[in-house]
Amino acid sequence: MNGLLRYSHRAMATLFEAVFPETEQGAQSVAETLFEEIDRIENLLSRFDPTSEVSRINREASKEAVRIDSELFDLLGDCREYWEKTDGAFDPAGCLPGRSTHFGQIELNERERTIRFDHPELILDFGAVGKGYALLRCQKMLWEMGIPNTLIHGGTSSVLAIGPGPSGEGWPVGLRHSEDETKIELLDQSLSTSAVHSPDKERSDILDPSRKERLTEHLACTVIGKNPLTVEILSTAFLVMGRDRAEKYVKENGSEGVCEIWGKVSGAN
């Protein structure tokens, strides 16, 4: 696509890209600012980084209440909300195999701003949250900077689109896993796709938190809405819930303004 400025950055085990119209002044500086924020979020949420805040919580919260900053506390509050609304299909405390843990075993003390685990094996994992939260932060920063027209994505599966795009009708995005190879245009919207990415395998990397079993069906689910964090969470939760429960959720939570698109992973039977 001509007339665009593209800047890329590796973070969260994927490649992020920020795209601007060629007329955007200072685009490189804006992209660098966004990438710095994405790195900050990764350093906050990664359970694999021993210096991260989440690693500290995972080490200490089963022994005593741990005081945390307001940003992470608020994010955990969002996670609790979606754990409840999805009946546990989204569960950052129950997404590791071999552990009988769930988000209900986490105590959040709003007054003291502390977190405590009620199970010694509980581990927080923000793998189904990180990119969406990073894009939510980028969305806020772009609004504050007054950038009217840009797209940023993480590995093409998590997308934030602001403004009318190069055509004036939205930013064009292809859905690789949709049943009819749908191409859509995002206008001030976010998109997240969760899928079984290896059709040669018998199971996916996504765990059903209630059954503690990995998903076996080669489905993909794309969720589109205004909030990058919401669509990131729901794309994974809907795969666990299945189409019927996901469609019921969308009908019952219409105020979230999300829609879902289903497909099969390329090469799957």
Short mmCIF file of N, CA and C in Angstrom, two decimals, residues 3 12 32 59 63 75 79 111 123 130 132 139 156 159 161-162 184-185 193 195 204 212 227 241 243 261:
data_model
loop_
_atom_site.label_atom_id
_atom_site.label_comp_id
_atom_site.label_asym_id
_atom_site.label_seq_id
_atom_site.Cartn_x
_atom_site.Cartn_y
_atom_site.Cartn_z
N GLY A 3 2.02 5.34 0.06
CA GLY A 3 1.70 6.52 0.84
C GLY A 3 1.63 6.30 2.32
N MET A 12 6.88 -8.68 23.34
CA MET A 12 5.86 -9.66 23.69
C MET A 12 5.88 -10.86 22.74
N GLU A 32 8.08 5.57 18.17
CA GLU A 32 9.05 5.24 19.21
C GLU A 32 8.44 5.39 20.60
N ARG A 59 5.64 -14.79 43.22
CA ARG A 59 6.55 -15.32 44.24
C ARG A 59 6.00 -15.13 45.65
N LYS A 63 2.11 -16.22 50.14
CA LYS A 63 2.65 -16.18 51.50
C LYS A 63 2.08 -15.03 52.32
N LEU A 75 -6.09 -3.21 36.46
CA LEU A 75 -6.12 -4.24 35.43
C LEU A 75 -6.63 -5.55 36.00
N CYS A 79 -9.80 -7.90 34.94
CA CYS A 79 -9.72 -9.35 34.75
C CYS A 79 -10.78 -10.07 35.58
N ARG A 111 -9.10 -1.19 49.46
CA ARG A 111 -8.68 -0.14 50.39
C ARG A 111 -7.17 -0.14 50.58
N ILE A 123 -0.65 -19.13 39.86
CA ILE A 123 0.27 -18.31 39.06
C ILE A 123 -0.57 -17.42 38.15
N GLY A 130 -1.94 -9.22 27.57
CA GLY A 130 -0.84 -8.27 27.40
C GLY A 130 -0.93 -7.39 26.17
N GLY A 132 -3.49 -6.72 24.26
CA GLY A 132 -4.68 -5.88 24.30
C GLY A 132 -4.52 -4.70 25.25
N GLN A 139 -3.77 3.49 22.56
CA GLN A 139 -4.97 4.23 22.15
C GLN A 139 -5.10 5.52 22.96
N THR A 156 -0.26 -8.90 13.82
CA THR A 156 -1.47 -8.85 12.98
C THR A 156 -2.71 -9.44 13.66
N VAL A 159 -5.11 -5.65 16.80
CA VAL A 159 -5.06 -4.46 15.95
C VAL A 159 -5.82 -3.31 16.59
N ALA A 161 -7.06 0.52 15.32
CA ALA A 161 -7.17 1.45 14.19
C ALA A 161 -7.81 2.74 14.66
N ILE A 162 -7.15 3.84 14.38
CA ILE A 162 -7.67 5.17 14.72
C ILE A 162 -7.80 5.98 13.43
N ILE A 184 -12.10 -6.51 5.90
CA ILE A 184 -12.92 -5.47 6.51
C ILE A 184 -12.11 -4.20 6.64
N GLU A 185 -12.80 -3.12 6.94
CA GLU A 185 -12.15 -1.85 7.21
C GLU A 185 -12.50 -1.42 8.62
N THR A 193 -7.75 -11.61 17.18
CA THR A 193 -8.01 -12.97 16.71
C THR A 193 -7.26 -13.96 17.59
N ALA A 195 -6.63 -18.21 17.89
CA ALA A 195 -6.79 -19.38 17.03
C ALA A 195 -5.83 -20.47 17.44
N SER A 204 -4.45 -27.32 21.04
CA SER A 204 -3.98 -25.94 20.91
C SER A 204 -3.16 -25.54 22.13
N LYS A 212 -9.41 -27.83 32.63
CA LYS A 212 -7.96 -27.97 32.67
C LYS A 212 -7.45 -28.83 31.52
N ASN A 227 -12.85 -1.27 22.33
CA ASN A 227 -11.84 -1.35 23.39
C ASN A 227 -10.84 -2.47 23.10
N MET A 241 -15.55 -20.84 25.18
CA MET A 241 -17.00 -20.92 25.36
C MET A 241 -17.69 -21.64 24.21
N ARG A 243 -19.26 -21.31 20.02
CA ARG A 243 -20.09 -20.33 19.30
C ARG A 243 -21.39 -19.99 20.03
N ILE A 261 -16.42 -13.07 14.63
CA ILE A 261 -16.35 -13.73 13.33
C ILE A 261 -15.59 -15.03 13.53
#
